């Protein structure tokens, strides 16, 4: 009987330790550019926002492009754009198809992320983002967006 209890305890311990082992989950290829961003949009001296934009990886996961999506908050923008993860930049002079507002195209230029490049409304260091937008249904008007990566902390607009 003691053997049965001993073997049962050993088996139970093995199951518990195996079940509790942590498996590393790999990050996406564009993790440094991905996030939720609170941005202000400026054009012709006027300022609008803040609006939430998100950037995230594409299905390819090749580190060559990201999605820029305003979740319908600003203009109806959801475009796949080239990126360079090493230099933390994104954009192209070629207009991209807009999955949120067909047949409108969007040109995203001069996109960049700067780690610790700004402060959140609470005064804490936060990553900064900046990019320019031009919509085919408003040609010649350049919208400059700039803001910070949401920290996930409660308070203010964070």
XYZ file of C-alpha atoms in Angstrom:
158
model
C 0.000 0.000 0.000
C 2.872 2.383 0.816
C 4.317 1.785 -2.656
C 0.986 2.666 -4.267
C 0.795 5.958 -2.339
C 4.456 6.771 -3.068
C 4.078 6.130 -6.816
C 0.858 8.126 -6.890
C 2.546 11.084 -5.186
C 5.514 10.923 -7.576
C 3.189 10.765 -10.561
C 1.104 13.655 -9.222
C 4.216 15.768 -8.609
C 5.459 15.057 -12.149
C 2.108 16.107 -13.633
C 2.004 19.314 -11.579
C 5.552 20.353 -12.488
C 5.002 19.553 -16.151
C 1.721 21.451 -16.254
C 3.348 24.495 -14.642
C 6.268 24.750 -17.029
C 6.267 28.068 -18.823
C 6.641 28.086 -22.573
C 8.152 31.178 -24.146
C 5.799 32.818 -26.618
C 7.671 34.391 -29.516
C 7.082 38.047 -30.318
C 5.928 39.186 -33.735
C 8.465 40.592 -36.171
C 7.100 44.143 -35.779
C 6.628 44.219 -32.000
C 8.702 47.424 -31.609
C 6.314 49.334 -33.905
C 3.103 47.771 -32.614
C 0.849 49.388 -30.046
C -2.095 51.545 -29.122
C -1.392 55.202 -29.732
C -3.197 58.329 -28.575
C -2.521 60.922 -31.264
C -3.405 64.489 -32.036
C -3.890 65.313 -35.717
C -2.968 68.740 -37.074
C -3.532 70.407 -40.417
C -3.612 74.013 -41.601
C -3.082 75.310 -38.058
C -6.003 73.344 -36.604
C -5.596 70.557 -34.083
C -7.975 67.602 -33.598
C -8.140 64.725 -31.166
C -6.866 62.882 -29.375
C -7.731 59.813 -31.421
C -6.707 56.242 -30.832
C -4.730 54.633 -33.627
C -3.256 51.150 -33.469
C -0.344 49.613 -35.298
C 0.037 45.867 -35.590
C 1.689 43.056 -37.500
C 0.400 41.619 -40.771
C -0.276 37.922 -41.359
C 3.033 37.597 -43.195
C 4.987 38.362 -40.001
C 7.994 39.206 -42.179
C 8.937 42.512 -40.540
C 8.343 44.391 -43.798
C 4.885 45.898 -43.247
C 2.401 46.851 -40.555
C -1.248 47.819 -40.357
C -2.103 51.398 -39.350
C -5.700 51.519 -38.137
C -7.684 54.381 -36.608
C -10.526 52.024 -35.570
C -12.922 54.433 -37.282
C -11.969 57.206 -34.851
C -10.508 59.744 -37.289
C -11.138 59.243 -41.010
C -11.779 55.549 -41.414
C -8.178 54.506 -41.965
C -6.914 50.940 -42.179
C -3.887 50.585 -44.403
C -1.048 48.133 -44.780
C 2.206 50.072 -45.097
C 5.903 49.248 -45.456
C 8.065 49.500 -42.354
C 11.666 49.208 -41.231
C 11.727 47.746 -37.734
C 15.471 48.358 -37.307
C 15.112 52.117 -37.814
C 11.608 52.265 -36.232
C 10.170 53.910 -39.350
C 7.176 53.293 -41.606
C 5.426 54.775 -44.622
C 5.658 55.095 -48.375
C 5.182 57.679 -51.105
C 2.852 55.200 -52.805
C -0.798 55.455 -51.707
C -2.148 52.334 -50.000
C -5.575 50.798 -50.418
C -7.804 51.656 -47.497
C -9.538 48.561 -46.121
C -11.795 50.748 -43.949
C -12.988 53.197 -46.602
C -12.858 51.780 -50.137
C -12.128 53.215 -52.756
C -10.214 55.929 -50.870
C -6.441 55.484 -50.762
C -4.122 56.830 -48.083
C -0.530 57.923 -48.351
C 1.344 57.465 -45.050
C 4.753 59.135 -44.948
C 7.486 60.054 -42.474
C 6.283 57.565 -39.870
C 8.563 56.992 -36.919
C 8.536 55.670 -33.369
C 10.917 56.966 -30.694
C 11.297 54.897 -27.534
C 10.807 57.166 -24.509
C 10.422 60.124 -26.869
C 7.537 61.872 -25.099
C 5.510 61.925 -21.901
C 2.037 60.632 -21.204
C -0.589 63.014 -19.764
C 0.401 61.846 -16.281
C 3.987 62.942 -16.943
C 5.469 59.455 -17.257
C 7.918 58.654 -20.074
C 6.211 57.061 -23.080
C 7.127 56.025 -26.600
C 6.363 58.658 -29.238
C 4.863 58.234 -32.698
C 4.607 60.646 -35.607
C 3.393 60.229 -39.183
C 1.766 62.162 -42.023
C -1.432 61.208 -43.838
C -2.865 62.287 -47.176
C -6.251 60.972 -48.339
C -7.220 60.642 -51.995
C -10.603 62.279 -51.302
C -8.795 65.327 -49.807
C -5.718 65.642 -52.056
C -3.059 68.153 -51.101
C -4.101 68.308 -47.448
C -1.433 66.780 -45.234
C -2.499 65.638 -41.770
C 0.320 65.344 -39.230
C -0.347 62.911 -36.390
C 1.785 62.770 -33.268
C 1.276 61.199 -29.887
C 2.265 58.551 -27.396
C 1.974 54.816 -26.861
C -0.676 54.015 -24.270
C 0.926 52.784 -21.085
C -2.021 50.752 -19.868
C -2.085 52.658 -16.585
C -5.353 54.157 -15.418
C -5.834 57.889 -15.153
C -6.310 60.733 -17.567
C -6.432 59.769 -21.224
C -3.953 56.934 -20.794
